[in-house]
């Protein structure tokens, strides 16, 4: 044994092979199950490190299981390519990019912690004047009431689809104004490549919680043409924001407890850059969230424990990563939102007068 170092999962033990024995041969001879039985904890054996040693990882901690509620805002470096979400099984921080990302889909069973998880992920952005929040709470309740003072636009009316469509279309108008004027304003077409976000050209975070309220055809009473027309307007507006908003600082987050093709139409899901699944029961639900099924060996949201916050994230490159969201209690979120309420600037959600 050369070294024993503590790690987030237990300990890392470095072992030098016997004379004349290569690391791979030594690792094969040192069967993980034998070592695990001796140490009475799970052990992984990894040969072939650059220093010629064999690495044994002894696991008696589970960083995801042992994750405690946060007492303050998750630490964020300010890097728009790495918004912290939570912790993976190795104890590493899992992040998600916001730069050049126009859409994120989040789905999972009721009680899986979708709203609390996304709220905690957004917490580092609350005190940043380069972010404006537009919240549509499809539950029609008070889950997002803590955000109301900080949001430039807040709507928790789950009945008036026409009003929601009007507001979404106003956001599309702002996005189109940015697209048409970005070169004049910045000398280039992308906000991310020409100085980044500012208080006057902020990230438009459009959060649509339980998006099936506004998108699912099954929610429309038979023969209600006006409501169906409003639903179609909501779908068209959200699809346009997700499809075209990437370069001008528009980020749409859609959550649903009913991940189906009706709740997440392909016009929207196919253009979302990132997807996150909390626990689901069926393969069809995973396909609705990720756009494709789970390959053998990939992390599956069907295998997640029935504990809030566990999730699988998929990215544009097809990678999937299992992790657990951090959790910041709602009273702390509300305090943060109230402290930064003066940063809400509703006038930025309308195109400037010409």
mmCIF file of C-alpha atoms in Angstrom:
data_model
loop_
_atom_site.group_PDB
_atom_site.id
_atom_site.type_symbol
_atom_site.label_atom_id
_atom_site.label_comp_id
_atom_site.label_asym_id
_atom_site.label_seq_id
_atom_site.Cartn_x
_atom_site.Cartn_y
_atom_site.Cartn_z
ATOM 1 C CA UNK A 1 0.000 0.000 0.000
ATOM 2 C CA UNK A 2 1.429 3.358 -1.102
ATOM 3 C CA UNK A 3 -1.226 5.844 0.024
ATOM 4 C CA UNK A 4 -4.680 5.985 1.581
ATOM 5 C CA UNK A 5 -6.645 9.189 0.983
ATOM 6 C CA UNK A 6 -10.174 10.107 2.092
ATOM 7 C CA UNK A 7 -12.679 10.815 -0.689
ATOM 8 C CA UNK A 8 -16.275 11.920 -1.033
ATOM 9 C CA UNK A 9 -17.359 8.276 -1.283
ATOM 10 C CA UNK A 10 -14.991 6.752 1.291
ATOM 11 C CA UNK A 11 -11.300 6.247 0.570
ATOM 12 C CA UNK A 12 -8.896 5.904 -2.354
ATOM 13 C CA UNK A 13 -6.087 3.389 -1.827
ATOM 14 C CA UNK A 14 -3.028 3.313 -4.077
ATOM 15 C CA UNK A 15 -1.239 -0.046 -4.283
ATOM 16 C CA UNK A 16 2.069 -0.903 -6.010
ATOM 17 C CA UNK A 17 2.065 -4.205 -7.935
ATOM 18 C CA UNK A 18 4.489 -6.953 -7.003
ATOM 19 C CA UNK A 19 7.871 -7.006 -8.698
ATOM 20 C CA UNK A 20 7.563 -8.202 -12.292
ATOM 21 C CA UNK A 21 3.797 -7.852 -12.290
ATOM 22 C CA UNK A 22 1.987 -5.221 -14.387
ATOM 23 C CA UNK A 23 -0.895 -3.150 -12.974
ATOM 24 C CA UNK A 24 -3.493 -4.919 -15.111
ATOM 25 C CA UNK A 25 -2.332 -8.396 -14.033
ATOM 26 C CA UNK A 26 -2.166 -7.314 -10.413
ATOM 27 C CA UNK A 27 -5.656 -5.784 -10.585
ATOM 28 C CA UNK A 28 -7.012 -9.020 -12.062
ATOM 29 C CA UNK A 29 -5.405 -11.072 -9.326
ATOM 30 C CA UNK A 30 -6.715 -8.662 -6.681
ATOM 31 C CA UNK A 31 -10.366 -9.407 -7.281
ATOM 32 C CA UNK A 32 -12.681 -6.618 -6.194
ATOM 33 C CA UNK A 33 -15.081 -9.039 -4.531
ATOM 34 C CA UNK A 34 -12.317 -10.469 -2.350
ATOM 35 C CA UNK A 35 -11.136 -7.041 -1.267
ATOM 36 C CA UNK A 36 -14.716 -5.926 -0.636
ATOM 37 C CA UNK A 37 -15.359 -8.975 1.547
ATOM 38 C CA UNK A 38 -12.216 -8.256 3.535
ATOM 39 C CA UNK A 39 -12.961 -4.546 3.994
ATOM 40 C CA UNK A 40 -16.729 -5.143 4.305
ATOM 41 C CA UNK A 41 -17.516 -2.270 1.913
ATOM 42 C CA UNK A 42 -17.966 -2.135 -1.888
ATOM 43 C CA UNK A 43 -14.633 -1.751 -3.716
ATOM 44 C CA UNK A 44 -13.720 -0.795 -7.276
ATOM 45 C CA UNK A 45 -10.313 -1.779 -8.679
ATOM 46 C CA UNK A 46 -8.811 0.367 -11.437
ATOM 47 C CA UNK A 47 -5.494 -0.624 -13.049
ATOM 48 C CA UNK A 48 -3.244 1.374 -15.318
ATOM 49 C CA UNK A 49 -2.900 4.786 -13.652
ATOM 50 C CA UNK A 50 -0.078 7.021 -15.005
ATOM 51 C CA UNK A 51 2.041 6.340 -11.920
ATOM 52 C CA UNK A 52 1.940 2.582 -12.511
ATOM 53 C CA UNK A 53 -0.118 1.954 -9.395
ATOM 54 C CA UNK A 54 -3.425 0.168 -8.940
ATOM 55 C CA UNK A 55 -6.236 2.295 -7.521
ATOM 56 C CA UNK A 56 -8.807 0.855 -5.140
ATOM 57 C CA UNK A 57 -11.866 2.934 -4.361
ATOM 58 C CA UNK A 58 -13.619 1.820 -1.184
ATOM 59 C CA UNK A 59 -17.196 3.103 -0.969
ATOM 60 C CA UNK A 60 -19.077 3.479 2.280
ATOM 61 C CA UNK A 61 -20.641 6.860 1.568
ATOM 62 C CA UNK A 62 -23.302 7.807 -0.985
ATOM 63 C CA UNK A 63 -23.011 11.545 -1.757
ATOM 64 C CA UNK A 64 -26.468 11.614 -3.312
ATOM 65 C CA UNK A 65 -28.207 9.751 -0.495
ATOM 66 C CA UNK A 66 -26.384 11.788 2.152
ATOM 67 C CA UNK A 67 -27.020 15.157 0.493
ATOM 68 C CA UNK A 68 -28.350 17.515 3.177
ATOM 69 C CA UNK A 69 -30.688 20.457 2.537
ATOM 70 C CA UNK A 70 -28.803 23.629 1.672
ATOM 71 C CA UNK A 71 -28.692 26.528 4.076
ATOM 72 C CA UNK A 72 -27.792 29.112 1.454
ATOM 73 C CA UNK A 73 -27.590 29.708 -2.285
ATOM 74 C CA UNK A 74 -25.629 27.061 -4.209
ATOM 75 C CA UNK A 75 -22.126 28.354 -4.951
ATOM 76 C CA UNK A 76 -21.903 29.621 -8.528
ATOM 77 C CA UNK A 77 -18.805 31.025 -10.208
ATOM 78 C CA UNK A 78 -20.848 33.241 -12.518
ATOM 79 C CA UNK A 79 -19.942 31.049 -15.495
ATOM 80 C CA UNK A 80 -22.978 30.890 -17.783
ATOM 81 C CA UNK A 81 -21.686 27.544 -19.054
ATOM 82 C CA UNK A 82 -21.946 25.941 -15.612
ATOM 83 C CA UNK A 83 -25.024 26.605 -13.472
ATOM 84 C CA UNK A 84 -24.804 24.221 -10.480
ATOM 85 C CA UNK A 85 -27.642 21.715 -10.157
ATOM 86 C CA UNK A 86 -26.574 19.157 -7.590
ATOM 87 C CA UNK A 87 -24.263 16.231 -6.867
ATOM 88 C CA UNK A 88 -23.507 12.990 -8.692
ATOM 89 C CA UNK A 89 -22.620 9.586 -7.255
ATOM 90 C CA UNK A 90 -18.924 10.494 -7.040
ATOM 91 C CA UNK A 91 -19.659 13.653 -5.056
ATOM 92 C CA UNK A 92 -18.834 15.923 -8.000
ATOM 93 C CA UNK A 93 -20.961 18.996 -8.685
ATOM 94 C CA UNK A 94 -23.254 18.603 -11.699
ATOM 95 C CA UNK A 95 -23.727 21.736 -13.775
ATOM 96 C CA UNK A 96 -25.819 22.778 -16.747
ATOM 97 C CA UNK A 97 -24.964 25.362 -19.409
ATOM 98 C CA UNK A 98 -27.170 28.399 -19.941
ATOM 99 C CA UNK A 99 -25.109 30.093 -22.649
ATOM 100 C CA UNK A 100 -26.459 29.227 -26.103
ATOM 101 C CA UNK A 101 -29.213 27.119 -24.552
ATOM 102 C CA UNK A 102 -32.751 28.107 -25.451
ATOM 103 C CA UNK A 103 -34.742 25.260 -23.951
ATOM 104 C CA UNK A 104 -34.687 22.808 -21.039
ATOM 105 C CA UNK A 105 -37.331 20.128 -20.539
ATOM 106 C CA UNK A 106 -37.916 18.691 -17.050
ATOM 107 C CA UNK A 107 -40.306 15.798 -16.471
ATOM 108 C CA UNK A 108 -41.138 13.348 -13.720
ATOM 109 C CA UNK A 109 -43.801 11.832 -11.527
ATOM 110 C CA UNK A 110 -45.722 13.951 -9.022
ATOM 111 C CA UNK A 111 -43.823 14.239 -5.764
ATOM 112 C CA UNK A 112 -40.457 13.846 -7.462
ATOM 113 C CA UNK A 113 -39.377 17.344 -6.521
ATOM 114 C CA UNK A 114 -39.476 19.088 -9.908
ATOM 115 C CA UNK A 115 -40.530 22.527 -8.693
ATOM 116 C CA UNK A 116 -38.282 22.522 -5.617
ATOM 117 C CA UNK A 117 -35.337 21.263 -7.661
ATOM 118 C CA UNK A 118 -35.672 23.869 -10.394
ATOM 119 C CA UNK A 119 -36.270 26.600 -7.823
ATOM 120 C CA UNK A 120 -33.010 25.710 -6.085
ATOM 121 C CA UNK A 121 -31.160 25.659 -9.406
ATOM 122 C CA UNK A 122 -32.454 29.158 -10.167
ATOM 123 C CA UNK A 123 -31.486 30.528 -6.739
ATOM 124 C CA UNK A 124 -27.997 31.750 -7.778
ATOM 125 C CA UNK A 125 -29.602 33.860 -10.511
ATOM 126 C CA UNK A 126 -32.010 35.740 -8.248
ATOM 127 C CA UNK A 127 -29.519 38.427 -7.218
ATOM 128 C CA UNK A 128 -28.188 38.935 -10.761
ATOM 129 C CA UNK A 129 -29.560 41.973 -12.603
ATOM 130 C CA UNK A 130 -28.706 40.266 -15.893
ATOM 131 C CA UNK A 131 -31.627 37.852 -15.440
ATOM 132 C CA UNK A 132 -35.339 38.574 -15.799
ATOM 133 C CA UNK A 133 -37.837 35.874 -14.804
ATOM 134 C CA UNK A 134 -41.143 35.183 -16.530
ATOM 135 C CA UNK A 135 -43.123 32.618 -14.546
ATOM 136 C CA UNK A 136 -46.174 30.701 -15.733
ATOM 137 C CA UNK A 137 -47.451 28.388 -13.000
ATOM 138 C CA UNK A 138 -49.681 25.828 -14.662
ATOM 139 C CA UNK A 139 -50.692 24.328 -11.320
ATOM 140 C CA UNK A 140 -52.681 27.469 -10.604
ATOM 141 C CA UNK A 141 -51.483 27.371 -7.012
ATOM 142 C CA UNK A 142 -48.823 28.936 -4.842
ATOM 143 C CA UNK A 143 -45.780 26.778 -5.561
ATOM 144 C CA UNK A 144 -44.034 29.713 -7.195
ATOM 145 C CA UNK A 145 -45.575 32.497 -5.132
ATOM 146 C CA UNK A 146 -42.211 33.064 -3.445
ATOM 147 C CA UNK A 147 -40.886 34.254 -6.832
ATOM 148 C CA UNK A 148 -43.657 36.764 -7.511
ATOM 149 C CA UNK A 149 -41.830 39.866 -6.246
ATOM 150 C CA UNK A 150 -38.690 39.016 -8.258
ATOM 151 C CA UNK A 151 -40.451 38.050 -11.485
ATOM 152 C CA UNK A 152 -40.898 40.629 -14.223
ATOM 153 C CA UNK A 153 -43.917 38.595 -15.333
ATOM 154 C CA UNK A 154 -45.888 36.269 -13.070
ATOM 155 C CA UNK A 155 -49.009 34.324 -14.029
ATOM 156 C CA UNK A 156 -50.535 31.508 -11.972
ATOM 157 C CA UNK A 157 -53.922 31.545 -13.686
ATOM 158 C CA UNK A 158 -54.400 28.050 -15.094
ATOM 159 C CA UNK A 159 -57.744 28.861 -16.717
ATOM 160 C CA UNK A 160 -57.233 31.881 -18.988
ATOM 161 C CA UNK A 161 -55.179 30.377 -21.830
ATOM 162 C CA UNK A 162 -55.805 33.390 -24.034
ATOM 163 C CA UNK A 163 -54.093 35.680 -21.502
ATOM 164 C CA UNK A 164 -51.134 33.297 -21.297
ATOM 165 C CA UNK A 165 -50.940 33.227 -25.097
ATOM 166 C CA UNK A 166 -50.922 37.039 -25.189
ATOM 167 C CA UNK A 167 -48.039 37.169 -22.712
ATOM 168 C CA UNK A 168 -46.026 34.492 -24.478
ATOM 169 C CA UNK A 169 -46.505 36.280 -27.789
ATOM 170 C CA UNK A 170 -45.221 39.481 -26.190
ATOM 171 C CA UNK A 171 -42.057 37.591 -25.236
ATOM 172 C CA UNK A 172 -41.745 36.370 -28.814
ATOM 173 C CA UNK A 173 -41.930 39.999 -29.935
ATOM 174 C CA UNK A 174 -39.031 40.890 -27.606
ATOM 175 C CA UNK A 175 -37.027 37.963 -28.937
ATOM 176 C CA UNK A 176 -37.685 39.008 -32.535
ATOM 177 C CA UNK A 177 -36.627 42.580 -31.743
ATOM 178 C CA UNK A 178 -33.365 41.258 -30.346
ATOM 179 C CA UNK A 179 -32.802 39.066 -33.390
ATOM 180 C CA UNK A 180 -33.385 42.004 -35.719
ATOM 181 C CA UNK A 181 -31.273 44.491 -33.751
ATOM 182 C CA UNK A 182 -28.455 42.458 -32.224
ATOM 183 C CA UNK A 183 -25.936 43.322 -34.913
ATOM 184 C CA UNK A 184 -26.724 47.016 -34.563
ATOM 185 C CA UNK A 185 -26.531 46.824 -30.780
ATOM 186 C CA UNK A 186 -23.525 44.559 -30.468
ATOM 187 C CA UNK A 187 -21.840 44.224 -33.842
ATOM 188 C CA UNK A 188 -22.705 40.547 -34.054
ATOM 189 C CA UNK A 189 -25.654 38.196 -34.124
ATOM 190 C CA UNK A 190 -25.064 36.375 -30.808
ATOM 191 C CA UNK A 191 -25.367 37.954 -27.389
ATOM 192 C CA UNK A 192 -22.972 35.334 -26.038
ATOM 193 C CA UNK A 193 -20.161 36.225 -28.447
ATOM 194 C CA UNK A 194 -20.482 39.999 -28.196
ATOM 195 C CA UNK A 195 -20.008 40.846 -24.553
ATOM 196 C CA UNK A 196 -22.623 38.589 -22.971
ATOM 197 C CA UNK A 197 -25.668 39.478 -20.917
ATOM 198 C CA UNK A 198 -26.201 42.902 -19.375
ATOM 199 C CA UNK A 199 -28.876 44.529 -17.228
ATOM 200 C CA UNK A 200 -30.325 46.090 -20.396
ATOM 201 C CA UNK A 201 -30.054 42.900 -22.461
ATOM 202 C CA UNK A 202 -30.708 40.266 -19.789
ATOM 203 C CA UNK A 203 -31.327 36.567 -19.923
ATOM 204 C CA UNK A 204 -35.067 36.038 -20.341
ATOM 205 C CA UNK A 205 -35.766 32.992 -18.176
ATOM 206 C CA UNK A 206 -39.235 31.795 -19.180
ATOM 207 C CA UNK A 207 -40.372 29.183 -16.675
ATOM 208 C CA UNK A 208 -43.487 27.199 -17.596
ATOM 209 C CA UNK A 209 -44.317 24.884 -14.714
ATOM 210 C CA UNK A 210 -46.687 22.009 -15.533
ATOM 211 C CA UNK A 211 -46.659 23.025 -19.162
ATOM 212 C CA UNK A 212 -49.324 20.433 -20.041
ATOM 213 C CA UNK A 213 -51.852 22.958 -18.695
ATOM 214 C CA UNK A 214 -51.175 25.132 -21.717
ATOM 215 C CA UNK A 215 -50.130 22.545 -24.312
ATOM 216 C CA UNK A 216 -52.076 19.292 -23.913
ATOM 217 C CA UNK A 217 -54.958 18.949 -26.356
ATOM 218 C CA UNK A 218 -56.602 16.556 -23.929
ATOM 219 C CA UNK A 219 -57.257 19.448 -21.552
ATOM 220 C CA UNK A 220 -59.482 21.221 -24.082
ATOM 221 C CA UNK A 221 -63.224 20.515 -23.808
ATOM 222 C CA UNK A 222 -64.658 19.058 -26.992
ATOM 223 C CA UNK A 223 -65.947 21.788 -29.267
ATOM 224 C CA UNK A 224 -64.268 24.680 -27.383
ATOM 225 C CA UNK A 225 -62.729 26.344 -30.417
ATOM 226 C CA UNK A 226 -61.605 29.471 -28.586
ATOM 227 C CA UNK A 227 -59.692 27.518 -25.968
ATOM 228 C CA UNK A 228 -58.127 25.277 -28.601
ATOM 229 C CA UNK A 229 -57.068 28.343 -30.566
ATOM 230 C CA UNK A 230 -55.432 29.765 -27.422
ATOM 231 C CA UNK A 231 -53.679 26.445 -26.801
ATOM 232 C CA UNK A 232 -52.311 26.470 -30.327
ATOM 233 C CA UNK A 233 -51.052 30.025 -29.817
ATOM 234 C CA UNK A 234 -49.277 28.964 -26.610
ATOM 235 C CA UNK A 235 -47.625 26.044 -28.379
ATOM 236 C CA UNK A 236 -46.573 28.175 -31.348
ATOM 237 C CA UNK A 237 -45.113 30.897 -29.117
ATOM 238 C CA UNK A 238 -43.167 28.470 -26.928
ATOM 239 C CA UNK A 239 -41.909 26.564 -29.973
ATOM 240 C CA UNK A 240 -40.687 29.827 -31.506
ATOM 241 C CA UNK A 241 -38.906 30.906 -28.315
ATOM 242 C CA UNK A 242 -37.155 27.543 -27.991
ATOM 243 C CA UNK A 243 -36.288 27.320 -31.681
ATOM 244 C CA UNK A 244 -34.962 30.846 -32.174
ATOM 245 C CA UNK A 245 -34.028 32.290 -28.777
ATOM 246 C CA UNK A 246 -30.666 30.620 -28.238
ATOM 247 C CA UNK A 247 -28.436 33.382 -29.633
ATOM 248 C CA UNK A 248 -30.281 36.299 -28.031
ATOM 249 C CA UNK A 249 -30.505 35.202 -24.410
ATOM 250 C CA UNK A 250 -33.870 33.445 -24.189
ATOM 251 C CA UNK A 251 -34.033 30.339 -21.999
ATOM 252 C CA UNK A 252 -37.321 28.443 -21.710
ATOM 253 C CA UNK A 253 -37.731 25.885 -18.908
ATOM 254 C CA UNK A 254 -40.734 23.582 -19.267
ATOM 255 C CA UNK A 255 -41.685 21.164 -16.500
ATOM 256 C CA UNK A 256 -44.382 18.509 -16.506
ATOM 257 C CA UNK A 257 -45.634 15.645 -14.363
ATOM 258 C CA UNK A 258 -47.202 14.203 -17.482
ATOM 259 C CA UNK A 259 -44.355 13.604 -19.952
ATOM 260 C CA UNK A 260 -46.152 12.618 -23.131
ATOM 261 C CA UNK A 261 -46.015 13.778 -26.728
ATOM 262 C CA UNK A 262 -49.129 15.887 -26.088
ATOM 263 C CA UNK A 263 -47.654 17.635 -23.051
ATOM 264 C CA UNK A 264 -44.262 18.064 -24.727
ATOM 265 C CA UNK A 265 -44.957 18.470 -28.453
ATOM 266 C CA UNK A 266 -42.076 17.655 -30.783
ATOM 267 C CA UNK A 267 -42.200 21.258 -32.017
ATOM 268 C CA UNK A 268 -40.775 22.182 -28.614
ATOM 269 C CA UNK A 269 -38.959 19.145 -27.235
ATOM 270 C CA UNK A 270 -36.956 18.475 -30.379
ATOM 271 C CA UNK A 271 -35.323 21.899 -30.111
ATOM 272 C CA UNK A 272 -34.621 21.887 -26.367
ATOM 273 C CA UNK A 273 -30.889 21.710 -25.712
ATOM 274 C CA UNK A 274 -31.089 19.916 -22.389
ATOM 275 C CA UNK A 275 -33.519 17.495 -20.796
ATOM 276 C CA UNK A 276 -33.831 16.320 -17.203
ATOM 277 C CA UNK A 277 -35.909 13.392 -16.031
ATOM 278 C CA UNK A 278 -36.791 12.846 -12.411
ATOM 279 C CA UNK A 279 -38.313 9.479 -11.597
ATOM 280 C CA UNK A 280 -40.687 8.097 -14.232
ATOM 281 C CA UNK A 281 -42.430 4.748 -14.578
ATOM 282 C CA UNK A 282 -42.437 4.074 -18.318
ATOM 283 C CA UNK A 283 -40.060 3.998 -21.256
ATOM 284 C CA UNK A 284 -42.527 6.166 -23.172
ATOM 285 C CA UNK A 285 -42.164 8.901 -20.546
ATOM 286 C CA UNK A 286 -38.390 8.879 -20.961
ATOM 287 C CA UNK A 287 -38.756 9.110 -24.729
ATOM 288 C CA UNK A 288 -41.083 12.106 -24.325
ATOM 289 C CA UNK A 289 -38.495 13.873 -22.147
ATOM 290 C CA UNK A 290 -35.264 12.940 -23.927
ATOM 291 C CA UNK A 291 -36.560 12.473 -27.449
ATOM 292 C CA UNK A 292 -35.198 8.932 -27.585
ATOM 293 C CA UNK A 293 -35.054 5.761 -25.546
ATOM 294 C CA UNK A 294 -32.410 4.603 -23.118
ATOM 295 C CA UNK A 295 -29.524 2.602 -24.544
ATOM 296 C CA UNK A 296 -28.090 -0.362 -22.679
ATOM 297 C CA UNK A 297 -25.761 0.837 -19.941
ATOM 298 C CA UNK A 298 -27.178 4.370 -19.862
ATOM 299 C CA UNK A 299 -28.664 5.923 -16.748
ATOM 300 C CA UNK A 300 -32.442 5.503 -16.703
ATOM 301 C CA UNK A 301 -34.953 7.619 -14.814
ATOM 302 C CA UNK A 302 -37.034 4.480 -14.302
ATOM 303 C CA UNK A 303 -34.348 3.177 -11.950
ATOM 304 C CA UNK A 304 -34.243 6.240 -9.715
ATOM 305 C CA UNK A 305 -35.310 5.868 -6.084
ATOM 306 C CA UNK A 306 -38.660 7.247 -4.989
ATOM 307 C CA UNK A 307 -36.923 10.124 -3.233
ATOM 308 C CA UNK A 308 -37.304 13.796 -4.276
ATOM 309 C CA UNK A 309 -34.506 15.324 -6.291
ATOM 310 C CA UNK A 310 -32.959 12.268 -7.954
ATOM 311 C CA UNK A 311 -32.641 12.855 -11.694
ATOM 312 C CA UNK A 312 -30.966 11.983 -14.978
ATOM 313 C CA UNK A 313 -29.768 14.765 -17.262
ATOM 314 C CA UNK A 314 -29.342 14.449 -21.011
ATOM 315 C CA UNK A 315 -27.436 16.941 -23.155
ATOM 316 C CA UNK A 316 -27.178 17.744 -26.848
ATOM 317 C CA UNK A 317 -24.246 15.341 -27.272
ATOM 318 C CA UNK A 318 -26.402 12.451 -26.056
ATOM 319 C CA UNK A 319 -24.630 11.921 -22.731
ATOM 320 C CA UNK A 320 -26.727 11.052 -19.662
ATOM 321 C CA UNK A 321 -25.729 11.642 -16.069
ATOM 322 C CA UNK A 322 -27.378 10.522 -12.848
ATOM 323 C CA UNK A 323 -27.392 13.038 -10.006
ATOM 324 C CA UNK A 324 -29.423 14.552 -7.204
ATOM 325 C CA UNK A 325 -30.582 18.150 -7.152
ATOM 326 C CA UNK A 326 -29.721 20.373 -4.231
ATOM 327 C CA UNK A 327 -32.606 21.562 -2.100
ATOM 328 C CA UNK A 328 -32.982 25.057 -0.652
ATOM 329 C CA UNK A 329 -36.052 25.494 1.591
ATOM 330 C CA UNK A 330 -38.810 27.724 0.252
ATOM 331 C CA UNK A 331 -38.610 30.252 3.076
ATOM 332 C CA UNK A 332 -34.982 30.923 2.150
ATOM 333 C CA UNK A 333 -35.903 31.224 -1.521
ATOM 334 C CA UNK A 334 -38.646 33.707 -0.665
ATOM 335 C CA UNK A 335 -36.226 35.786 1.389
ATOM 336 C CA UNK A 336 -33.758 35.855 -1.512
ATOM 337 C CA UNK A 337 -36.499 36.835 -3.964
ATOM 338 C CA UNK A 338 -37.721 39.654 -1.739
ATOM 339 C CA UNK A 339 -34.172 40.938 -1.236
ATOM 340 C CA UNK A 340 -33.721 41.148 -5.017
ATOM 341 C CA UNK A 341 -37.267 42.291 -5.909
ATOM 342 C CA UNK A 342 -35.940 45.636 -7.107
ATOM 343 C CA UNK A 343 -34.159 43.873 -9.957
ATOM 344 C CA UNK A 344 -37.434 42.934 -11.685
ATOM 345 C CA UNK A 345 -37.823 45.151 -14.750
ATOM 346 C CA UNK A 346 -41.133 44.442 -16.528
ATOM 347 C CA UNK A 347 -40.482 47.137 -19.142
ATOM 348 C CA UNK A 348 -37.760 44.923 -20.656
ATOM 349 C CA UNK A 349 -40.445 42.405 -21.636
ATOM 350 C CA UNK A 350 -41.744 44.625 -24.406
ATOM 351 C CA UNK A 351 -39.875 45.708 -27.550
ATOM 352 C CA UNK A 352 -38.479 49.262 -27.245
ATOM 353 C CA UNK A 353 -40.625 51.934 -28.858
ATOM 354 C CA UNK A 354 -39.365 52.928 -32.279
#
